[in-house]
Amino acid sequence: KMLLTNQLEYSIVEKYYSVLSEQLVITGLPRYDKLTNDIPKTILLIAPTWRHYFPKKKDEFIDNWNAVMKSKKIQAYADENNLEIVFKIHENLREYQNEFILESTKEEYSKILKKTKLLITDYSSIFIDINIQNQKVLFYQFDKEYFYAHHTYKQAIKYEDLKVGKVCEKLEEVENNLNDNVHNKLFENDFKNRERVYNLIINNKNN
C-alpha cells in the first residue's frame, strides 16, 4: 500500500505514476498529529528541495538561495515578527552545505515544522505541514521552466492553482509578499493520522 496525505496527492499519484488505485490509501502522515497551533510559532524557515541534475545549474541555485538568506527585507520582517531565520538543507544537498551562507539546522523536521510561522521553499512538499497549521508559505521558483524539464518529467502540481501561497520567480516578489496572509487550507487535520496508519497495518497483517 502507498500511504497518501490527502485527495490532492491521491489524484497526482493516480494520474502520473504507475500505481494501481487499490494500492492507494489516504491516511495522512503520522507526523501531522504533532502539528498544532498550541505551540508558539517562532521560525521563518528557508527550505528548498534538491535537484537531481546537479552539479549542472548548482551555482545558480546556491546564488539564488543565498540571496534569500541575506535579504535585508526578509531579515527585517523576521525581526519585526520576533522570528528566527532557520535554514534546513535537503539531505541530497548536504555535500554543498559549505557553499550556503547559513549553516543548516541539525534539528529534526518534525520539531522545526511545528514551530514555523513562514516557510520559504520552492517545490518541497513540506508546504503541506505548514498549510494545515494555517501558517504562511511563499514559493520561490526562479528556475521553474528548467526544473520541470529536467528534474521531473511532468509538472504534477500547479502551485498557483493550489492558492496556498504566492508563487514567486524573483526575489523581489518574495520580499513584497512577506505580509501576504491569503492562503487556501488544503484540508483539515483531524489528528487521527497515526491511528489510521496503525489500523491499516494491523488489518493488512491479519488478512
Coordinates of N, CA and C in Angstrom, one line a residue:
K1 N 0.8 -1.2 0.0 CA 0.0 0.0 0.0 C 0.9 1.3 0.0
M2 N 0.4 2.3 -0.7 CA 1.0 3.6 -0.6 C 0.2 4.5 0.2
L3 N 0.8 5.1 1.3 CA 0.0 6.0 2.2 C 0.2 7.4 1.6
L4 N -1.0 8.1 1.5 CA -1.0 9.4 1.0 C -1.6 10.4 2.0
T5 N -1.3 11.7 1.8 CA -1.7 12.7 2.7 C -3.1 13.2 2.6
N6 N -3.5 13.3 1.3 CA -4.9 13.9 1.1 C -5.3 13.6 -0.4
Q7 N -6.5 14.1 -0.7 CA -7.1 13.8 -2.0 C -6.2 14.4 -3.2
L8 N -5.6 15.5 -2.9 CA -4.8 16.1 -3.9 C -3.6 15.2 -4.3
E9 N -2.9 14.7 -3.3 CA -1.8 13.8 -3.6 C -2.3 12.5 -4.2
Y10 N -3.5 12.0 -3.8 CA -4.1 10.8 -4.4 C -4.3 11.0 -5.9
S11 N -4.8 12.1 -6.3 CA -5.1 12.4 -7.7 C -3.8 12.5 -8.5
I12 N -2.8 13.1 -7.9 CA -1.5 13.2 -8.6 C -0.8 11.9 -8.8
V13 N -0.8 11.0 -7.8 CA -0.2 9.7 -7.9 C -0.9 8.8 -8.9
E14 N -2.2 8.9 -8.8 CA -3.1 8.1 -9.7 C -2.9 8.5 -11.1
K15 N -2.7 9.7 -11.4 CA -2.6 10.2 -12.7 C -1.2 10.1 -13.4
Y16 N -0.2 10.3 -12.6 CA 1.2 10.4 -13.1 C 2.1 9.2 -12.8
Y17 N 1.7 8.3 -11.9 CA 2.6 7.2 -11.5 C 1.9 5.9 -11.8
S18 N 2.7 4.9 -12.0 CA 2.2 3.5 -12.3 C 1.8 2.8 -11.1
V19 N 0.8 3.2 -10.4 CA 0.4 2.6 -9.1 C -1.1 2.3 -9.3
L20 N -1.5 1.1 -9.0 CA -3.0 0.8 -9.1 C -3.7 1.5 -8.0
S21 N -4.9 2.0 -8.3 CA -5.7 2.8 -7.4 C -6.0 2.1 -6.1
E22 N -6.2 0.7 -6.2 CA -6.5 0.0 -5.0 C -5.3 -0.1 -4.0
Q23 N -4.1 0.3 -4.5 CA -2.9 0.3 -3.6 C -2.8 1.7 -2.9
L24 N -3.6 2.6 -3.3 CA -3.5 4.0 -2.7 C -4.5 4.1 -1.5
V25 N -4.0 4.6 -0.4 CA -4.8 4.8 0.8 C -4.5 6.2 1.4
I26 N -5.5 7.0 1.6 CA -5.4 8.3 2.2 C -5.5 8.1 3.7
T27 N -4.3 8.3 4.4 CA -4.3 8.2 5.8 C -3.8 9.5 6.5
G28 N -3.1 10.3 5.7 CA -2.4 11.4 6.4 C -1.0 10.8 6.9
L29 N -0.1 11.7 7.2 CA 1.2 11.3 7.7 C 1.2 11.3 9.3
P30 N 1.7 10.3 9.9 CA 1.7 10.3 11.4 C 2.2 11.6 12.0
R31 N 3.2 12.2 11.4 CA 3.8 13.4 11.9 C 2.8 14.6 12.0
Y32 N 1.7 14.5 11.2 CA 0.7 15.6 11.2 C 0.0 15.7 12.6
D33 N 0.0 14.6 13.4 CA -0.6 14.6 14.7 C 0.1 15.5 15.7
K34 N 1.3 15.9 15.4 CA 2.1 16.8 16.3 C 2.0 18.2 15.8
L35 N 1.3 18.5 14.7 CA 1.2 19.9 14.2 C 0.0 20.6 14.9
T36 N 0.3 21.4 15.8 CA -0.8 22.1 16.5 C -0.4 23.6 16.7
N37 N -1.4 24.4 16.6 CA -1.1 25.9 16.9 C -1.0 26.2 18.3
D38 N -1.0 25.2 19.2 CA -0.8 25.5 20.6 C 0.7 25.8 20.9
I39 N 1.5 25.4 19.9 CA 3.0 25.6 20.0 C 3.3 27.0 19.4
P40 N 4.1 27.8 20.1 CA 4.5 29.1 19.6 C 5.2 29.0 18.3
K41 N 4.8 29.9 17.3 CA 5.5 29.9 16.0 C 6.6 31.0 16.0
T42 N 7.8 30.5 16.0 CA 9.0 31.4 16.2 C 10.0 31.3 15.1
I43 N 9.7 30.6 14.0 CA 10.7 30.3 13.0 C 10.2 30.8 11.6
L44 N 11.1 31.5 10.9 CA 11.0 31.7 9.4 C 11.9 30.7 8.8
L45 N 11.3 29.7 8.1 CA 12.1 28.5 7.6 C 12.4 28.7 6.1
I46 N 13.6 28.5 5.8 CA 14.1 28.5 4.4 C 14.5 27.1 4.1
A47 N 13.7 26.5 3.2 CA 13.9 25.0 2.9 C 13.7 24.6 1.5
P48 N 14.6 24.9 0.6 CA 14.4 24.4 -0.8 C 14.6 22.9 -0.9
T49 N 14.1 22.4 -2.0 CA 14.3 21.0 -2.3 C 15.5 20.8 -3.2
W50 N 15.8 19.5 -3.5 CA 17.0 19.2 -4.2 C 16.8 19.2 -5.8
R51 N 17.9 19.0 -6.5 CA 17.9 18.9 -7.9 C 18.7 17.7 -8.3
H52 N 18.2 16.8 -9.1 CA 19.0 15.6 -9.4 C 20.0 15.9 -10.5
Y53 N 19.9 17.0 -11.2 CA 20.8 17.3 -12.3 C 22.0 18.1 -11.8
F54 N 22.2 18.3 -10.5 CA 23.4 18.9 -10.0 C 24.6 18.0 -10.3
P55 N 25.8 18.6 -10.6 CA 26.2 19.9 -10.4 C 25.8 20.9 -11.5
K56 N 25.2 20.5 -12.6 CA 24.7 21.4 -13.6 C 23.7 22.4 -12.9
K57 N 23.8 23.7 -13.1 CA 22.9 24.7 -12.6 C 23.1 24.9 -11.0
K58 N 24.0 24.2 -10.4 CA 24.2 24.3 -9.0 C 24.5 25.7 -8.5
D59 N 25.4 26.4 -9.2 CA 25.8 27.7 -8.8 C 24.6 28.7 -8.9
E60 N 23.8 28.6 -9.9 CA 22.6 29.4 -10.0 C 21.7 29.2 -8.8
F61 N 21.5 27.9 -8.4 CA 20.7 27.5 -7.3 C 21.2 28.1 -6.0
I62 N 22.5 27.9 -5.7 CA 23.1 28.4 -4.5 C 23.0 29.9 -4.4
D63 N 23.3 30.6 -5.5 CA 23.3 32.1 -5.6 C 21.9 32.6 -5.2
N64 N 20.9 32.0 -5.8 CA 19.6 32.5 -5.5 C 19.1 32.3 -4.1
W65 N 19.5 31.1 -3.5 CA 19.1 30.9 -2.1 C 19.9 31.7 -1.1
N66 N 21.2 31.9 -1.5 CA 22.0 32.8 -0.6 C 21.4 34.2 -0.6
A67 N 20.9 34.6 -1.8 CA 20.3 36.0 -1.9 C 19.1 36.1 -0.9
V68 N 18.3 35.0 -0.8 CA 17.2 34.9 0.1 C 17.7 35.1 1.5
M69 N 18.8 34.3 1.8 CA 19.3 34.3 3.2 C 19.9 35.6 3.7
K70 N 20.4 36.4 2.7 CA 21.0 37.7 3.1 C 20.1 38.9 2.8
S71 N 18.9 38.6 2.4 CA 17.9 39.7 2.1 C 17.6 40.6 3.3
K72 N 17.9 41.8 3.2 CA 17.6 42.8 4.3 C 16.1 42.9 4.6
K73 N 15.3 42.8 3.6 CA 13.8 42.9 3.8 C 13.3 41.6 4.5
I74 N 13.8 40.5 4.2 CA 13.4 39.2 4.9 C 13.9 39.3 6.3
Q75 N 15.1 39.8 6.6 CA 15.7 39.9 7.9 C 14.8 40.9 8.7
A76 N 14.4 42.0 8.1 CA 13.6 43.0 8.8 C 12.3 42.4 9.2
Y77 N 11.7 41.7 8.3 CA 10.4 41.0 8.6 C 10.5 40.1 9.7
A78 N 11.6 39.3 9.7 CA 11.8 38.3 10.8 C 12.0 39.1 12.2
D79 N 12.7 40.2 12.1 CA 13.0 41.0 13.4 C 11.7 41.6 13.9
E80 N 10.9 42.1 13.0 CA 9.6 42.7 13.3 C 8.6 41.7 13.9
N81 N 8.7 40.5 13.5 CA 7.8 39.4 14.0 C 8.4 38.5 15.0
N82 N 9.6 38.9 15.5 CA 10.3 38.0 16.5 C 10.5 36.6 16.0
L83 N 11.0 36.5 14.8 CA 11.2 35.2 14.2 C 12.7 34.9 14.0
E84 N 13.1 33.7 14.2 CA 14.4 33.3 13.9 C 14.5 32.7 12.5
I85 N 15.4 33.2 11.7 CA 15.6 32.6 10.3 C 16.4 31.3 10.4
V86 N 15.8 30.3 10.0 CA 16.4 28.9 10.1 C 16.5 28.3 8.7
F87 N 17.6 27.8 8.3 CA 17.9 27.1 7.1 C 17.9 25.6 7.3
K88 N 17.1 24.9 6.5 CA 17.1 23.4 6.6 C 17.5 22.9 5.3
I89 N 18.7 22.3 5.2 CA 19.1 21.8 3.9 C 18.5 20.4 3.6
H90 N 18.2 20.1 2.3 CA 17.7 18.8 2.0 C 18.9 17.8 2.0
E91 N 18.7 16.6 2.5 CA 19.7 15.7 2.7 C 20.5 15.4 1.4
N92 N 19.9 15.5 0.2 CA 20.5 15.3 -1.0 C 21.4 16.5 -1.5
L93 N 21.4 17.5 -0.7 CA 22.2 18.7 -0.9 C 23.3 18.9 0.1
R94 N 23.4 17.9 1.0 CA 24.3 18.0 2.2 C 25.7 18.3 1.7
E95 N 26.2 17.8 0.6 CA 27.6 18.0 0.2 C 27.9 19.4 -0.2
Y96 N 26.8 20.2 -0.4 CA 27.0 21.6 -0.8 C 26.9 22.6 0.4
Q97 N 26.7 22.1 1.6 CA 26.4 22.9 2.8 C 27.4 24.1 2.9
N98 N 28.6 23.9 2.7 CA 29.6 25.0 2.9 C 29.5 26.1 1.9
E99 N 28.7 25.9 0.9 CA 28.5 27.0 -0.1 C 27.4 27.9 0.2
F100 N 26.6 27.6 1.2 CA 25.5 28.4 1.7 C 26.0 29.3 2.8
I101 N 25.4 30.5 2.9 CA 25.9 31.5 3.9 C 25.3 31.2 5.3
L102 N 24.3 30.4 5.3 CA 23.7 30.0 6.6 C 24.0 28.5 6.8
E103 N 24.3 28.1 8.0 CA 24.5 26.7 8.3 C 23.1 26.1 8.6
S104 N 23.0 24.9 8.0 CA 21.7 24.2 8.2 C 21.5 23.7 9.6
T105 N 20.3 23.9 10.1 CA 20.0 23.4 11.5 C 20.1 21.9 11.5
K106 N 20.5 21.4 12.6 CA 20.5 19.9 12.8 C 19.2 19.4 13.5
E107 N 18.3 20.3 13.8 CA 17.0 20.0 14.4 C 16.2 19.2 13.4
E108 N 15.5 18.2 13.9 CA 14.6 17.3 13.0 C 13.5 18.1 12.4
Y109 N 13.1 17.7 11.2 CA 12.0 18.4 10.5 C 10.7 18.4 11.4
S110 N 10.4 17.3 12.1 CA 9.2 17.2 12.9 C 9.1 18.3 13.9
K111 N 10.3 18.7 14.5 CA 10.3 19.7 15.5 C 10.3 21.1 14.9
I112 N 11.0 21.3 13.7 CA 11.0 22.6 13.1 C 9.7 23.0 12.5
L113 N 9.0 22.1 11.9 CA 7.8 22.4 11.1 C 6.7 22.9 12.1
K114 N 6.6 22.3 13.3 CA 5.5 22.8 14.2 C 5.8 24.1 14.8
K115 N 7.0 24.7 14.6 CA 7.3 26.0 15.1 C 7.4 27.0 14.0
T116 N 7.1 26.7 12.8 CA 7.3 27.6 11.7 C 6.1 28.5 11.4
K117 N 6.3 29.8 11.3 CA 5.3 30.7 11.0 C 5.2 31.1 9.5
L118 N 6.4 31.1 8.9 CA 6.5 31.4 7.5 C 7.5 30.4 6.9
L119 N 7.1 29.7 5.8 CA 8.0 28.8 5.1 C 8.3 29.5 3.7
I120 N 9.6 29.6 3.4 CA 10.0 30.0 2.0 C 10.7 28.7 1.4
T121 N 10.0 28.2 0.4 CA 10.5 27.0 -0.3 C 10.4 27.1 -1.8
D122 N 10.6 26.1 -2.5 CA 10.4 26.2 -3.9 C 9.4 25.2 -4.4
Y123 N 9.7 23.9 -4.2 CA 8.7 22.8 -4.6 C 8.5 21.8 -3.5
S124 N 9.1 22.0 -2.3 CA 9.1 20.9 -1.3 C 7.6 20.7 -0.8
S125 N 7.3 19.4 -0.6 CA 6.0 19.0 -0.1 C 5.8 19.4 1.4
I126 N 6.8 19.8 2.1 CA 6.6 20.2 3.5 C 5.7 21.5 3.6
F127 N 5.4 22.1 2.4 CA 4.4 23.2 2.5 C 3.1 22.7 3.0
I128 N 2.8 21.5 2.9 CA 1.5 20.9 3.4 C 1.5 21.0 4.9
D129 N 2.6 20.7 5.5 CA 2.7 20.7 7.0 C 2.4 22.1 7.5
I130 N 2.9 23.1 6.8 CA 2.7 24.5 7.2 C 1.3 24.9 6.9
N131 N 0.8 24.6 5.8 CA -0.6 25.0 5.4 C -1.6 24.5 6.3
I132 N -1.5 23.2 6.8 CA -2.6 22.7 7.6 C -2.5 23.2 9.0
Q133 N -1.5 24.0 9.3 CA -1.4 24.7 10.6 C -1.9 26.2 10.5
N134 N -2.4 26.5 9.3 CA -2.8 27.9 9.0 C -1.7 28.9 9.0
Q135 N -0.5 28.4 8.7 CA 0.6 29.4 8.6 C 1.0 29.6 7.1
K136 N 1.9 30.6 6.9 CA 2.2 31.1 5.6 C 3.3 30.4 4.8
V137 N 3.1 30.3 3.5 CA 4.0 29.7 2.6 C 4.3 30.7 1.4
L138 N 5.6 30.8 1.1 CA 5.9 31.5 -0.2 C 6.8 30.6 -1.0
F139 N 6.5 30.4 -2.3 CA 7.2 29.6 -3.2 C 8.1 30.4 -4.1
Y140 N 9.5 30.1 -4.0 CA 10.4 30.9 -4.8 C 10.9 29.9 -5.9
Q141 N 10.3 30.1 -7.1 CA 10.5 29.2 -8.2 C 11.2 29.9 -9.4
F142 N 12.5 30.4 -9.1 CA 13.2 31.1 -10.1 C 13.6 30.3 -11.3
D143 N 13.6 28.9 -11.1 CA 14.1 28.0 -12.2 C 13.0 27.1 -12.6
K144 N 11.8 27.5 -12.6 CA 10.6 26.7 -12.8 C 10.7 25.9 -14.2
E145 N 11.0 26.7 -15.2 CA 11.0 26.0 -16.6 C 12.0 24.9 -16.6
Y146 N 13.2 25.2 -16.2 CA 14.3 24.2 -16.3 C 14.0 23.0 -15.3
F147 N 13.5 23.4 -14.1 CA 13.3 22.3 -13.1 C 12.3 21.3 -13.6
Y148 N 11.2 21.7 -14.2 CA 10.2 20.8 -14.7 C 10.6 20.1 -15.9
A149 N 11.6 20.6 -16.7 CA 12.0 20.0 -17.9 C 13.1 18.9 -17.6
H150 N 13.8 19.1 -16.4 CA 14.9 18.2 -16.1 C 14.9 17.5 -14.8
H151 N 14.2 18.0 -13.8 CA 14.1 17.3 -12.5 C 13.0 16.3 -12.5
T152 N 11.8 16.7 -13.0 CA 10.7 15.8 -13.0 C 10.1 15.8 -14.4
Y153 N 9.5 14.7 -14.8 CA 9.1 14.6 -16.2 C 7.7 15.3 -16.5
K154 N 7.0 15.7 -15.4 CA 5.8 16.4 -15.6 C 5.6 17.4 -14.4
Q155 N 4.9 18.5 -14.7 CA 4.5 19.4 -13.6 C 3.3 18.8 -12.9
A156 N 3.4 17.9 -12.0 CA 2.3 17.3 -11.4 C 1.5 18.2 -10.5
I157 N 2.1 19.2 -9.9 CA 1.4 20.2 -9.1 C 1.5 21.5 -9.7
K158 N 0.4 22.2 -9.9 CA 0.4 23.6 -10.4 C 0.2 24.4 -9.1
Y159 N 1.3 24.9 -8.6 CA 1.2 25.6 -7.3 C 0.3 26.8 -7.3
E160 N 0.3 27.5 -8.4 CA -0.6 28.7 -8.5 C -2.1 28.3 -8.2
D161 N -2.5 27.1 -8.7 CA -3.9 26.7 -8.6 C -4.2 26.3 -7.2
L162 N -3.2 25.9 -6.4 CA -3.5 25.5 -5.0 C -3.9 26.7 -4.2
K163 N -3.3 27.8 -4.5 CA -3.6 29.1 -3.7 C -3.3 29.0 -2.3
V164 N -2.2 28.3 -2.0 CA -1.8 28.2 -0.6 C -0.7 29.2 -0.2
G165 N -0.2 29.8 -1.3 CA 0.8 30.9 -1.1 C 1.3 31.4 -2.4
K166 N 1.9 32.6 -2.4 CA 2.3 33.3 -3.6 C 3.4 32.5 -4.3
V167 N 3.3 32.3 -5.6 CA 4.4 31.7 -6.4 C 5.2 32.8 -6.9
C168 N 6.5 32.9 -6.6 CA 7.4 34.0 -7.0 C 8.5 33.5 -7.9
E169 N 8.9 34.2 -8.9 CA 10.0 33.9 -9.7 C 11.2 34.8 -9.5
K170 N 11.0 35.9 -8.8 CA 12.1 36.8 -8.5 C 12.1 37.1 -7.0
L171 N 13.3 37.4 -6.5 CA 13.4 37.6 -5.0 C 12.6 38.8 -4.6
E172 N 12.5 39.8 -5.5 CA 11.7 41.0 -5.1 C 10.2 40.6 -4.9
E173 N 9.7 39.6 -5.6 CA 8.3 39.1 -5.3 C 8.2 38.5 -4.0
V174 N 9.2 37.7 -3.6 CA 9.2 37.1 -2.3 C 9.2 38.2 -1.2
E175 N 10.1 39.2 -1.3 CA 10.2 40.3 -0.4 C 8.9 41.1 -0.3
N176 N 8.2 41.3 -1.4 CA 7.0 42.1 -1.4 C 5.8 41.4 -0.9
N177 N 5.9 40.0 -0.7 CA 4.7 39.3 -0.3 C 4.9 38.6 1.1
L178 N 5.8 39.1 1.8 CA 6.1 38.6 3.2 C 4.9 38.8 4.1
N179 N 4.1 39.8 3.9 CA 3.0 40.1 4.7 C 1.6 39.6 4.1
D180 N 1.7 38.8 3.1 CA 0.5 38.3 2.4 C -0.1 37.2 3.3
N181 N -1.3 37.4 3.7 CA -1.9 36.4 4.6 C -2.9 35.5 3.8
V182 N -3.1 35.7 2.5 CA -4.0 35.0 1.7 C -3.6 33.6 1.4
H183 N -4.3 32.6 1.9 CA -4.0 31.2 1.5 C -5.2 30.3 1.6
N184 N -5.2 29.2 0.9 CA -6.3 28.3 1.0 C -5.8 27.0 1.7
K185 N -6.6 26.7 2.7 CA -6.2 25.5 3.5 C -6.6 24.2 2.8
L186 N -5.6 23.3 2.5 CA -5.9 22.2 1.7 C -6.8 21.2 2.3
F187 N -6.7 20.9 3.6 CA -7.6 20.0 4.3 C -7.5 20.2 5.8
E188 N -8.5 19.7 6.5 CA -8.4 19.8 7.9 C -7.7 18.7 8.5
N189 N -6.9 18.9 9.5 CA -6.1 17.9 10.2 C -6.9 17.4 11.4
D190 N -7.3 16.2 11.4 CA -8.2 15.7 12.5 C -7.4 15.0 13.6
F191 N -6.0 15.0 13.4 CA -5.1 14.4 14.4 C -5.3 12.9 14.7
K192 N -5.8 12.2 13.6 CA -6.0 10.8 13.7 C -5.2 10.0 12.7
N193 N -4.1 10.7 12.2 CA -3.3 10.1 11.2 C -2.6 8.8 11.6
R194 N -2.0 8.9 12.8 CA -1.3 7.7 13.4 C -2.3 6.5 13.5
E195 N -3.5 6.9 14.0 CA -4.5 5.8 14.2 C -4.9 5.1 12.9
R196 N -5.0 5.9 11.8 CA -5.4 5.3 10.5 C -4.2 4.4 10.0
V197 N -3.0 4.9 10.2 CA -1.8 4.1 9.7 C -1.7 2.8 10.5
Y198 N -1.9 2.9 11.8 CA -1.8 1.8 12.7 C -2.9 0.7 12.3
N199 N -4.1 1.2 12.1 CA -5.2 0.3 11.8 C -5.0 -0.4 10.4
L200 N -4.4 0.4 9.5 CA -4.1 -0.2 8.2 C -3.1 -1.3 8.3
I201 N -2.1 -1.1 9.1 CA -1.0 -2.1 9.3 C -1.6 -3.4 9.9
I202 N -2.4 -3.2 11.0 CA -3.0 -4.3 11.7 C -3.9 -5.1 10.8
N203 N -4.7 -4.4 10.0 CA -5.7 -5.0 9.1 C -5.0 -5.8 8.1
N204 N -3.9 -5.3 7.5 CA -3.1 -6.0 6.5 C -2.4 -7.2 7.1
K205 N -2.0 -7.1 8.3 CA -1.3 -8.2 9.0 C -2.3 -9.3 9.2
N206 N -3.5 -9.0 9.5 CA -4.5 -10.0 9.8 C -5.1 -10.7 8.6
N207 N -4.9 -10.0 7.5 CA -5.6 -10.6 6.2 C -4.6 -11.5 5.5

